XYZ file of N, CA and C in Angstrom:
672
model
N 0.695 -1.156 -0.084
C -0.161 0.245 0.401
C 1.173 1.163 -0.691
N 0.086 2.513 -0.696
C 1.142 4.028 -0.266
C 0.815 3.886 0.307
N 1.783 5.525 0.537
C 1.633 5.765 2.595
C 1.077 7.525 1.854
N 0.084 7.812 2.414
C -0.332 8.937 1.349
C 0.527 10.062 2.880
N 1.134 10.716 2.481
C 1.701 12.339 3.394
C 1.411 13.729 2.840
N 0.807 14.229 4.187
C 0.843 15.644 4.392
C 1.776 16.343 5.009
N 2.256 17.581 3.887
C 3.301 18.026 4.891
C 2.901 19.535 5.257
N 3.552 20.216 6.723
C 2.956 20.624 7.592
C 4.099 21.844 8.032
N 4.512 22.966 7.196
C 5.711 23.455 7.653
C 6.264 24.232 7.202
N 6.047 25.523 7.724
C 5.953 27.023 6.428
C 7.112 27.711 5.761
N 8.164 26.660 5.473
C 8.229 27.447 4.487
C 8.576 26.029 3.373
N 8.169 26.808 2.494
C 8.384 26.715 0.357
C 9.306 25.562 0.238
N 10.383 25.885 0.529
C 11.183 25.376 -0.115
C 12.064 24.219 0.642
N 11.083 24.006 1.807
C 11.019 22.643 3.104
C 10.647 21.715 2.367
N 9.818 21.989 1.770
C 8.022 21.186 1.818
C 8.871 21.236 0.094
N 9.050 21.175 -0.302
C 9.757 21.052 -1.444
C 11.097 20.498 -1.870
N 11.490 20.350 -0.844
C 12.750 18.942 -1.100
C 12.239 18.177 -0.008
N 10.909 17.514 0.155
C 10.570 16.660 1.451
C 9.730 16.328 0.331
N 8.683 16.791 -0.388
C 7.819 16.768 -1.319
C 8.707 15.578 -2.288
N 10.005 16.369 -3.117
C 11.045 15.343 -4.012
C 11.357 14.483 -3.038
N 11.271 13.881 -2.153
C 12.415 12.821 -1.298
C 11.252 11.958 -0.879
N 9.521 12.613 -0.767
C 8.854 11.757 -0.093
C 8.355 10.659 -1.736
N 8.624 11.677 -2.482
C 8.023 11.475 -3.978
C 8.583 9.776 -4.978
N 10.120 10.542 -4.368
C 10.740 9.575 -4.763
C 11.010 7.824 -4.036
N 10.253 8.080 -3.582
C 9.754 6.682 -2.798
C 8.626 6.242 -3.568
N 9.282 4.316 -3.623
C 8.079 4.295 -4.696
C 6.585 3.705 -3.690
N 7.175 3.659 -2.046
C 5.891 3.005 -1.520
C 5.308 4.357 -0.761
N 5.535 5.393 -1.011
C 5.098 6.563 0.133
C 4.561 8.036 -1.600
N 3.454 9.034 -1.334
C 3.009 9.542 -2.614
C 2.699 10.854 -1.188
N 2.851 12.358 -1.737
C 2.656 13.112 -0.894
C 1.431 14.196 -1.506
N 0.526 14.394 -1.019
C -0.868 14.265 -1.357
C -1.721 15.882 -0.909
N -0.566 16.701 0.222
C -1.229 17.530 -0.122
C 0.332 18.418 1.123
N 0.621 19.592 1.240
C 1.295 21.100 1.566
C 0.358 21.319 2.505
N 0.719 21.651 3.737
C 0.017 23.103 4.509
C 1.678 24.006 5.395
N 0.856 24.995 5.435
C 2.492 26.469 5.233
C 1.223 27.246 6.579
N 0.366 26.093 7.106
C -0.020 26.393 8.881
C -0.359 25.449 9.907
N -0.428 25.395 11.179
C -1.184 24.498 11.787
C -2.136 24.399 11.677
N -3.887 25.579 10.926
C -4.195 25.327 11.099
C -4.651 24.400 9.178
N -4.590 24.929 8.280
C -4.396 24.167 7.539
C -3.830 22.798 7.348
N -3.206 22.053 8.013
C -2.943 20.966 8.318
C -3.611 20.289 8.938
N -4.861 20.978 10.405
C -6.169 19.905 9.857
C -6.314 19.718 8.717
N -6.881 21.140 8.760
C -7.779 21.212 7.799
C -7.808 20.231 6.224
N -6.672 20.332 6.105
C -6.218 19.014 4.676
C -5.886 18.091 5.523
N -5.493 17.492 6.448
C -6.379 16.142 7.833
C -7.703 15.767 7.336
N -8.319 16.961 7.186
C -9.636 16.219 7.249
C -10.478 16.204 6.152
N -10.255 17.285 5.068
C -9.856 17.164 3.149
C -9.136 15.607 2.396
N -7.857 15.950 2.738
C -7.220 14.245 1.612
C -6.797 13.289 3.275
N -7.068 13.790 3.981
C -7.362 11.419 4.843
C -6.412 11.013 4.319
N -4.927 11.648 4.588
C -3.378 11.572 4.148
C -3.264 10.284 5.833
N -2.783 9.588 5.605
C -1.632 8.474 5.918
C -1.041 9.445 7.884
N -0.709 9.938 6.836
C 0.667 10.643 8.329
C 1.065 11.838 7.941
N 1.151 12.864 8.718
C 1.571 14.311 9.210
C 2.574 14.877 8.758
N 3.524 15.166 8.356
C 4.595 15.567 8.929
C 5.155 16.544 9.159
N 5.091 17.015 10.312
C 4.496 18.048 11.154
C 5.844 18.769 11.547
N 5.420 20.552 11.391
C 7.154 21.081 12.222
C 6.058 21.789 12.935
N 6.900 22.076 14.112
C 6.267 22.942 15.461
C 6.075 24.572 15.457
N 7.092 25.205 14.543
C 7.509 26.932 14.262
C 5.946 26.922 13.352
N 4.904 27.139 13.018
C 4.354 27.024 12.486
C 3.506 28.911 12.879
N 2.527 29.290 12.099
C 2.072 30.947 12.039
C 0.565 30.365 12.094
N 0.037 31.016 12.547
C -1.061 31.008 12.580
C -2.019 29.863 14.346
N -1.208 28.815 13.514
C -1.409 27.747 15.123
C -0.975 26.987 14.652
N 0.448 26.430 15.541
C 0.988 25.659 15.871
C 1.435 23.937 16.238
N 2.594 23.253 15.665
C 2.314 22.532 15.081
C 2.049 21.786 16.401
N 1.944 21.741 17.927
C 2.151 20.748 18.540
C 0.131 20.847 19.128
N -0.250 22.153 18.933
C -1.838 22.981 18.908
C -2.283 21.475 17.926
N -2.102 22.227 16.463
C -2.334 20.877 15.878
C -2.874 19.251 15.984
N -1.540 19.486 15.906
C -1.256 17.540 16.473
C -2.843 17.117 17.593
N -3.020 18.250 18.378
C -3.699 17.701 19.940
C -5.371 17.713 18.344
N -5.340 18.335 17.616
C -6.323 18.270 17.248
C -7.412 17.585 16.590
N -5.482 16.987 15.472
C -5.666 15.912 14.705
C -6.383 14.510 15.664
N -4.746 14.686 16.777
C -5.608 13.075 17.126
C -6.476 12.987 18.582
N -7.345 14.764 18.441
C -8.409 14.408 19.637
C -9.791 13.922 18.078
N -9.523 13.910 17.383
C -10.917 14.198 16.390
C -10.566 12.248 15.580
N -11.864 12.517 16.374
C -12.698 10.341 15.853
C -12.093 10.391 14.794
N -12.869 11.048 13.981
C -12.680 10.562 11.851
C -10.983 11.233 11.455
N -10.646 10.911 11.967
C -8.746 11.186 11.566
C -8.141 9.967 12.886
N -9.264 9.464 13.172
C -8.155 6.992 14.188
C -7.355 7.308 13.556
N -6.972 7.401 12.344
C -6.472 6.431 11.690
C -4.601 7.869 11.020
N -5.050 8.455 11.712
C -4.604 9.452 10.955
C -3.036 9.576 11.333
N -1.850 9.153 11.665
C -0.388 9.484 12.343
C -0.047 10.736 12.073
N 1.174 11.152 12.867
C 2.008 12.503 12.564
C 3.532 12.586 12.947
N 3.706 12.769 12.562
C 5.300 12.624 13.202
C 6.156 13.406 13.017
N 6.145 14.110 14.149
C 7.392 15.987 14.176
C 9.040 16.188 14.081
N 8.485 16.749 13.316
C 9.981 16.562 12.505
C 10.259 18.435 12.709
N 11.009 18.525 13.428
C 11.377 19.926 13.710
C 13.205 19.505 14.295
N 13.349 21.523 13.397
C 14.951 22.017 13.694
C 15.122 21.638 15.525
N 14.557 21.808 16.544
C 13.970 22.183 17.391
C 13.981 21.449 18.702
N 14.486 20.277 18.928
C 15.054 19.272 19.891
C 14.831 19.792 20.618
N 14.298 20.969 21.374
C 14.077 20.345 23.311
C 13.038 19.513 23.724
N 13.360 19.020 24.302
C 13.329 17.846 26.196
C 11.734 17.949 25.819
N 11.130 19.781 26.389
C 10.161 19.961 26.502
C 9.136 19.444 25.264
N 9.267 19.868 23.956
C 8.600 19.861 23.068
C 8.359 18.137 23.216
N 9.453 17.218 23.212
C 9.676 16.138 22.560
C 7.698 15.201 23.614
N 8.319 15.829 24.956
C 6.888 15.668 25.702
C 5.786 16.409 24.754
N 5.450 17.440 24.642
C 3.862 17.457 24.381
C 3.764 17.925 23.195
N 5.313 16.874 23.157
C 4.669 16.753 21.168
C 3.202 14.834 22.063
N 4.415 14.491 22.092
C 3.463 12.848 22.907
C 2.140 13.495 23.147
N 2.110 14.118 24.512
C 1.560 14.003 25.260
C 0.175 14.519 24.133
N 0.435 15.942 23.050
C -0.367 15.942 22.536
C -1.101 14.228 21.627
N -0.051 14.070 21.212
C -0.649 12.716 20.250
C 0.208 11.813 19.535
N 1.491 13.001 19.205
C 2.769 12.163 18.231
C 2.427 11.402 18.195
N 3.274 10.438 17.236
C 3.966 9.111 16.815
C 4.860 8.750 16.529
N 5.585 9.897 16.505
C 7.292 10.402 16.029
C 7.524 11.010 16.830
N 8.852 11.927 16.668
C 9.255 13.202 17.153
C 11.269 13.079 16.521
N 11.559 13.341 15.615
C 12.857 13.496 14.922
C 13.470 14.967 14.978
N 14.457 15.311 14.985
C 15.410 16.293 14.542
C 15.365 16.327 12.965
N 15.343 17.886 12.449
C 15.482 17.824 11.880
C 16.156 18.080 10.028
N 18.421 16.921 11.452
C 19.452 17.324 10.837
C 19.689 15.036 10.546
N 18.344 14.420 10.293
C 18.351 13.505 10.185
C 18.935 13.401 8.495
N 19.249 11.984 7.938
C 19.273 11.585 6.552
C 18.139 11.064 5.519
N 18.217 11.394 4.327
C 17.068 11.228 3.782
C 17.024 9.422 4.394
N 16.756 8.866 4.301
C 16.540 8.089 3.995
C 16.596 7.226 5.795
N 17.220 7.546 6.583
C 16.337 7.938 8.130
C 15.083 8.378 8.254
N 15.070 9.341 7.344
C 12.951 10.329 7.365
C 12.379 9.326 6.433
N 12.861 8.738 5.762
C 11.390 7.588 4.471
C 11.422 6.453 6.046
N 12.750 6.196 6.495
C 12.346 4.411 7.530
C 11.495 4.546 8.198
N 11.666 6.200 9.075
C 11.096 7.148 10.188
C 8.989 7.184 9.952
N 9.294 7.358 8.552
C 6.927 7.677 7.702
C 6.891 5.996 7.688
N 7.782 5.352 7.804
C 7.445 3.740 7.352
C 6.814 3.220 9.389
N 8.114 3.552 10.026
C 7.944 3.030 10.637
C 6.313 3.172 11.526
N 6.763 5.224 11.639
C 4.668 5.453 11.582
C 3.537 4.827 11.415
N 4.288 5.539 9.997
C 3.302 4.653 9.336
C 2.829 2.952 10.070
N 2.969 3.196 10.056
C 3.299 1.595 10.716
C 1.815 1.162 12.796
N 2.595 2.788 12.743
C 1.561 1.429 14.279
C 2.542 1.805 15.565
N 4.019 2.072 14.439
C 4.462 2.352 16.248
C 5.783 2.955 16.461
N 5.539 3.451 17.698
C 6.023 4.563 17.526
C 8.114 4.789 17.108
N 8.711 6.450 17.295
C 9.816 6.270 17.046
C 9.802 7.816 17.583
N 11.484 8.397 18.336
C 11.802 9.240 18.444
C 13.349 9.173 18.437
N 13.452 10.772 18.679
C 15.431 10.719 17.744
C 16.626 10.535 18.326
N 17.265 10.400 18.868
C 18.541 9.322 19.402
C 18.291 10.766 20.104
N 18.507 11.530 20.258
C 19.251 13.295 21.078
C 17.764 12.653 22.876
N 16.535 12.223 22.134
C 15.086 12.905 22.665
C 15.819 11.043 23.501
N 16.091 11.886 24.864
C 16.303 11.155 25.771
C 15.404 9.839 26.603
N 14.728 9.320 26.772
C 14.110 8.394 27.880
C 13.807 9.006 28.840
N 14.653 9.583 29.464
C 15.358 10.053 31.204
C 14.758 11.605 31.021
N 15.189 11.961 29.568
C 14.054 13.906 30.095
C 13.167 13.378 29.209
N 12.656 12.567 28.393
C 11.186 12.114 28.262
C 10.166 12.427 30.250
N 10.637 11.538 30.376
C 9.687 10.793 31.638
C 9.791 12.412 32.671
N 10.919 12.720 33.163
C 11.200 13.759 33.692
C 9.874 14.660 33.726
N 9.706 14.902 31.638
C 9.053 16.261 31.631
C 7.262 15.447 31.529
N 7.529 14.671 31.253
C 5.777 13.506 31.244
C 5.286 13.585 32.689
N 6.148 13.540 34.086
C 6.359 13.398 35.516
C 6.010 15.709 35.557
N 5.712 16.436 34.522
C 5.614 17.285 35.517
C 4.075 17.593 35.409
N 2.821 18.729 35.958
C 2.313 18.437 35.403
C 1.127 18.549 34.761
N 0.521 18.069 34.136
C -0.674 18.142 32.999
C -1.815 17.517 32.341
N -2.164 18.118 31.726
C -3.521 17.293 31.378
C -3.001 15.917 31.382
N -3.791 15.373 32.164
C -3.578 14.014 32.774
C -4.410 12.986 31.781
N -3.450 12.620 30.734
C -3.540 11.125 29.456
C -4.139 10.362 30.725
N -2.483 9.870 30.845
C -2.455 9.535 32.165
C -3.895 7.899 32.892
N -3.914 9.479 33.504
C -5.224 8.556 34.563
C -6.210 8.465 34.517
N -7.233 9.317 32.946
C -8.799 8.660 32.248
C -8.148 7.226 31.741
N -6.721 6.673 31.776
C -6.534 5.287 32.036
C -6.083 3.786 32.831
N -5.569 4.284 33.962
C -5.581 3.786 35.199
C -6.496 3.134 35.945
N -7.319 3.138 35.664
C -8.580 2.379 35.895
C -8.259 1.298 35.081
N -8.523 1.294 34.473
C -8.048 0.421 32.615
C -6.817 -0.389 33.326
N -6.243 0.455 33.632
C -4.686 -1.105 34.177
C -4.858 -2.643 34.722
N -5.885 -2.170 35.711
C -6.607 -3.768 36.440
C -7.249 -4.609 35.379
N -7.504 -4.332 34.349
C -7.861 -5.065 33.409
C -6.760 -5.879 31.950
N -5.325 -4.949 31.944
C -4.390 -5.985 32.010
C -3.959 -6.773 32.313
N -3.335 -7.961 31.668
C -2.350 -9.553 32.239
C -1.630 -8.894 32.610
N -0.967 -9.492 33.478
C 0.739 -10.070 34.781
C 1.688 -9.123 33.305
N 1.097 -9.900 31.717
C 2.283 -10.088 30.366
C 2.008 -8.594 29.705
N 1.629 -8.043 29.870
C 0.896 -7.169 29.097
C 1.032 -5.734 30.267
N 0.608 -6.076 31.877
C 1.175 -4.670 32.205
C 3.274 -4.647 32.083
N 3.713 -6.270 31.859
C 5.782 -6.745 31.756
C 5.480 -6.291 30.520
N 5.157 -5.747 29.052
C 5.180 -6.018 27.444
C 4.217 -3.687 28.354
N 3.794 -3.550 27.995
C 3.383 -1.859 27.961
C 5.482 -1.475 29.283
N 5.849 -2.070 30.270
C 7.004 -1.556 30.720
C 7.510 -1.681 29.883
N 8.526 -2.366 28.794
C 9.692 -2.548 28.408
C 9.447 -1.620 27.419
N 7.385 -1.546 26.640
C 7.346 -0.517 25.681
C 7.910 0.850 25.992
N 7.673 1.110 27.737
C 8.149 2.388 27.139
C 9.596 3.124 28.591
N 10.535 1.654 27.993
C 12.002 1.736 28.160
C 13.007 1.772 27.084
N 11.482 1.943 26.460
C 12.346 1.711 24.352
C 12.699 0.751 24.034
N 12.853 -0.418 24.426
C 12.555 -1.737 23.651
C 11.066 -1.950 22.186
N 11.829 -2.284 21.598
C 11.301 -3.094 20.141
C 11.055 -4.430 20.548
N 10.316 -4.620 19.295
C 9.029 -6.337 19.207
C 10.315 -7.286 20.348
N 10.928 -6.741 18.163
C 12.385 -7.891 18.176
C 13.366 -8.355 20.076
N 12.886 -6.487 20.977
C 13.716 -7.120 22.284
C 13.103 -6.964 23.299
N 11.550 -6.643 22.248
C 10.628 -7.118 24.223
C 10.387 -8.983 23.625
N 10.913 -9.874 22.819
C 10.717 -11.232 22.752
C 11.985 -11.668 23.081
N 12.439 -11.305 23.138
C 14.672 -11.981 23.151
C 14.368 -12.133 24.774
N 13.533 -10.787 25.404
C 13.581 -10.726 27.083
C 13.021 -11.812 27.915
N 12.394 -11.821 27.000
C 10.853 -12.795 27.669
C 10.220 -14.153 26.652
N 11.524 -14.176 26.096
C 11.947 -15.459 25.866
C 10.447 -15.955 24.321
N 9.613 -15.145 23.613
C 8.446 -15.236 23.574
C 9.135 -14.516 21.219
N 8.358 -14.741 20.933
C 8.001 -14.186 19.060
C 8.570 -13.123 19.817
N 9.010 -12.136 18.565
C 8.166 -10.574 18.230
C 6.647 -10.804 17.713
N 6.359 -11.218 17.784
C 4.144 -11.887 17.264
C 3.879 -11.222 18.094
N 4.161 -12.294 18.922
C 3.678 -12.638 20.145
C 3.641 -11.126 21.303
N 5.197 -10.622 20.844
C 4.879 -9.323 21.761
C 5.116 -8.404 21.380
N 4.273 -8.544 20.287
C 3.303 -7.358 19.721
C 1.742 -7.196 19.791
N 0.943 -9.087 19.644
C 0.287 -8.696 20.100
C -0.145 -8.841 21.301
N 0.186 -8.512 22.756
C 0.171 -8.711 23.905
C 0.395 -6.966 23.738
N 1.665 -6.418 23.061
C 1.440 -4.286 23.365
C -0.254 -4.543 22.479
N -0.674 -4.525 21.898
C -1.408 -4.355 20.849
C -2.613 -4.171 21.728
N -2.708 -5.719 22.384
C -3.761 -5.587 23.492
C -4.850 -5.078 24.920
N -2.774 -4.402 25.290
C -2.687 -3.389 25.794
C -3.165 -1.938 25.546
N -3.165 -1.503 23.941
C -3.428 -0.059 23.772
C -4.661 -0.578 23.190
N -5.118 -2.074 23.323
C -6.704 -1.638 23.102
C -7.385 -1.048 24.277
N -6.920 -1.987 25.550
C -7.337 -1.320 27.206
C -7.758 -0.565 27.187
N -5.701 0.124 26.553
C -5.840 1.361 27.615
C -6.720 2.813 26.992
N -6.848 2.079 25.641
C -6.930 3.266 24.578
C -6.123 4.192 24.083
N -5.174 3.401 23.619
C -4.488 3.971 23.286
C -3.946 3.850 21.846
N -3.512 5.572 21.303
C -4.271 4.886 19.926
C -2.418 4.869 19.030
N -0.984 3.941 20.098
C -0.394 3.563 19.367
C 1.181 3.191 21.387
N 1.429 3.055 19.840
C 2.667 2.877 20.566
C 3.012 4.104 22.598
N 3.670 5.101 20.929
C 4.363 6.103 21.816
C 3.456 7.165 23.039
N 1.866 7.520 22.071
C 0.667 7.480 23.541
C 0.936 5.558 24.502
N 1.010 4.740 23.770
C 1.079 3.740 25.538
C 1.717 4.356 26.109
N 2.914 4.681 25.988
C 4.531 5.263 26.877
C 3.453 6.229 27.388
N 3.208 7.302 26.631
C 2.695 8.511 28.062
C 1.375 7.785 28.871
N 0.878 6.860 28.637
C -0.285 5.890 29.156
C 1.037 5.462 30.358
N 2.107 4.960 30.099
C 2.087 4.207 31.552
C 3.045 5.185 32.469
N 4.144 5.644 31.707
C 4.671 7.205 32.571
C 3.294 7.362 33.723
N 1.981 8.353 32.844
C 1.830 9.388 33.905
C 0.579 8.311 34.749
N 0.209 6.929 35.089
C -0.265 5.706 34.827
C 0.337 5.564 36.279
N 2.054 5.629 36.471
C 2.674 4.583 37.479
C 2.974 3.306 36.751
N 2.765 3.353 36.260
C 3.619 2.058 35.832
C 5.404 1.973 34.780
N 4.645 2.718 34.505
C 6.670 3.001 34.107
C 7.166 4.037 35.393
N 8.463 4.452 35.651
C 9.635 5.303 35.710
C 10.099 6.526 35.653
N 10.808 7.473 35.461
C 12.108 7.561 34.770
C 13.226 7.088 35.277
N 12.590 6.450 36.051
C 15.216 6.136 36.904
C 14.617 4.403 36.497
N 13.446 3.768 36.028
C 13.531 2.723 35.323
C 12.579 1.522 36.904
N 12.523 2.599 38.000
C 12.384 1.039 38.894
C 10.924 0.679 38.286
């Protein structure tokens, strides 16, 4: 299947560069471009993109607010947001995850890494740049904010012991393959447990599952 990508960046030159890169891949295409956060939300609704490549600093409505509007819109439940920004600020990372983004990368990555990131996020996995360290993300998630995880906390009781274990490992940044190796199960089994946990906790994807795990106390910044 072809991944339908919406580009949201206030710089036309960058959008043109991203368009050429995305359109050069045989498994993806750019379906629309937005110069503001408001346009990004409107175009996400009208073009039904699979993924929005979202800048943070844009006029009218910034990328974080636009991400929140997209993630809260039930009609856009299948749309993933990958935040791509010059500002790899740790607080931005936390806010992007709270807003519902499935990934966060700096614009300094190479072209192939960006294409791979689009594929990973479009497939439903989460992705963070190497500089977005989990300890710092957890520190910011622990600060007072609209408690995404609090509403899901009662559902933690519905998780099986294995699902809770998998959620904790997902929050630690482990991939399905790494979780499988740690728990002596197959990667498919690890993914199945993660997916079931997402369903029970109402998480859109693994990135939101990480947020819920920290805010509900299932995972801690120190890994305890």
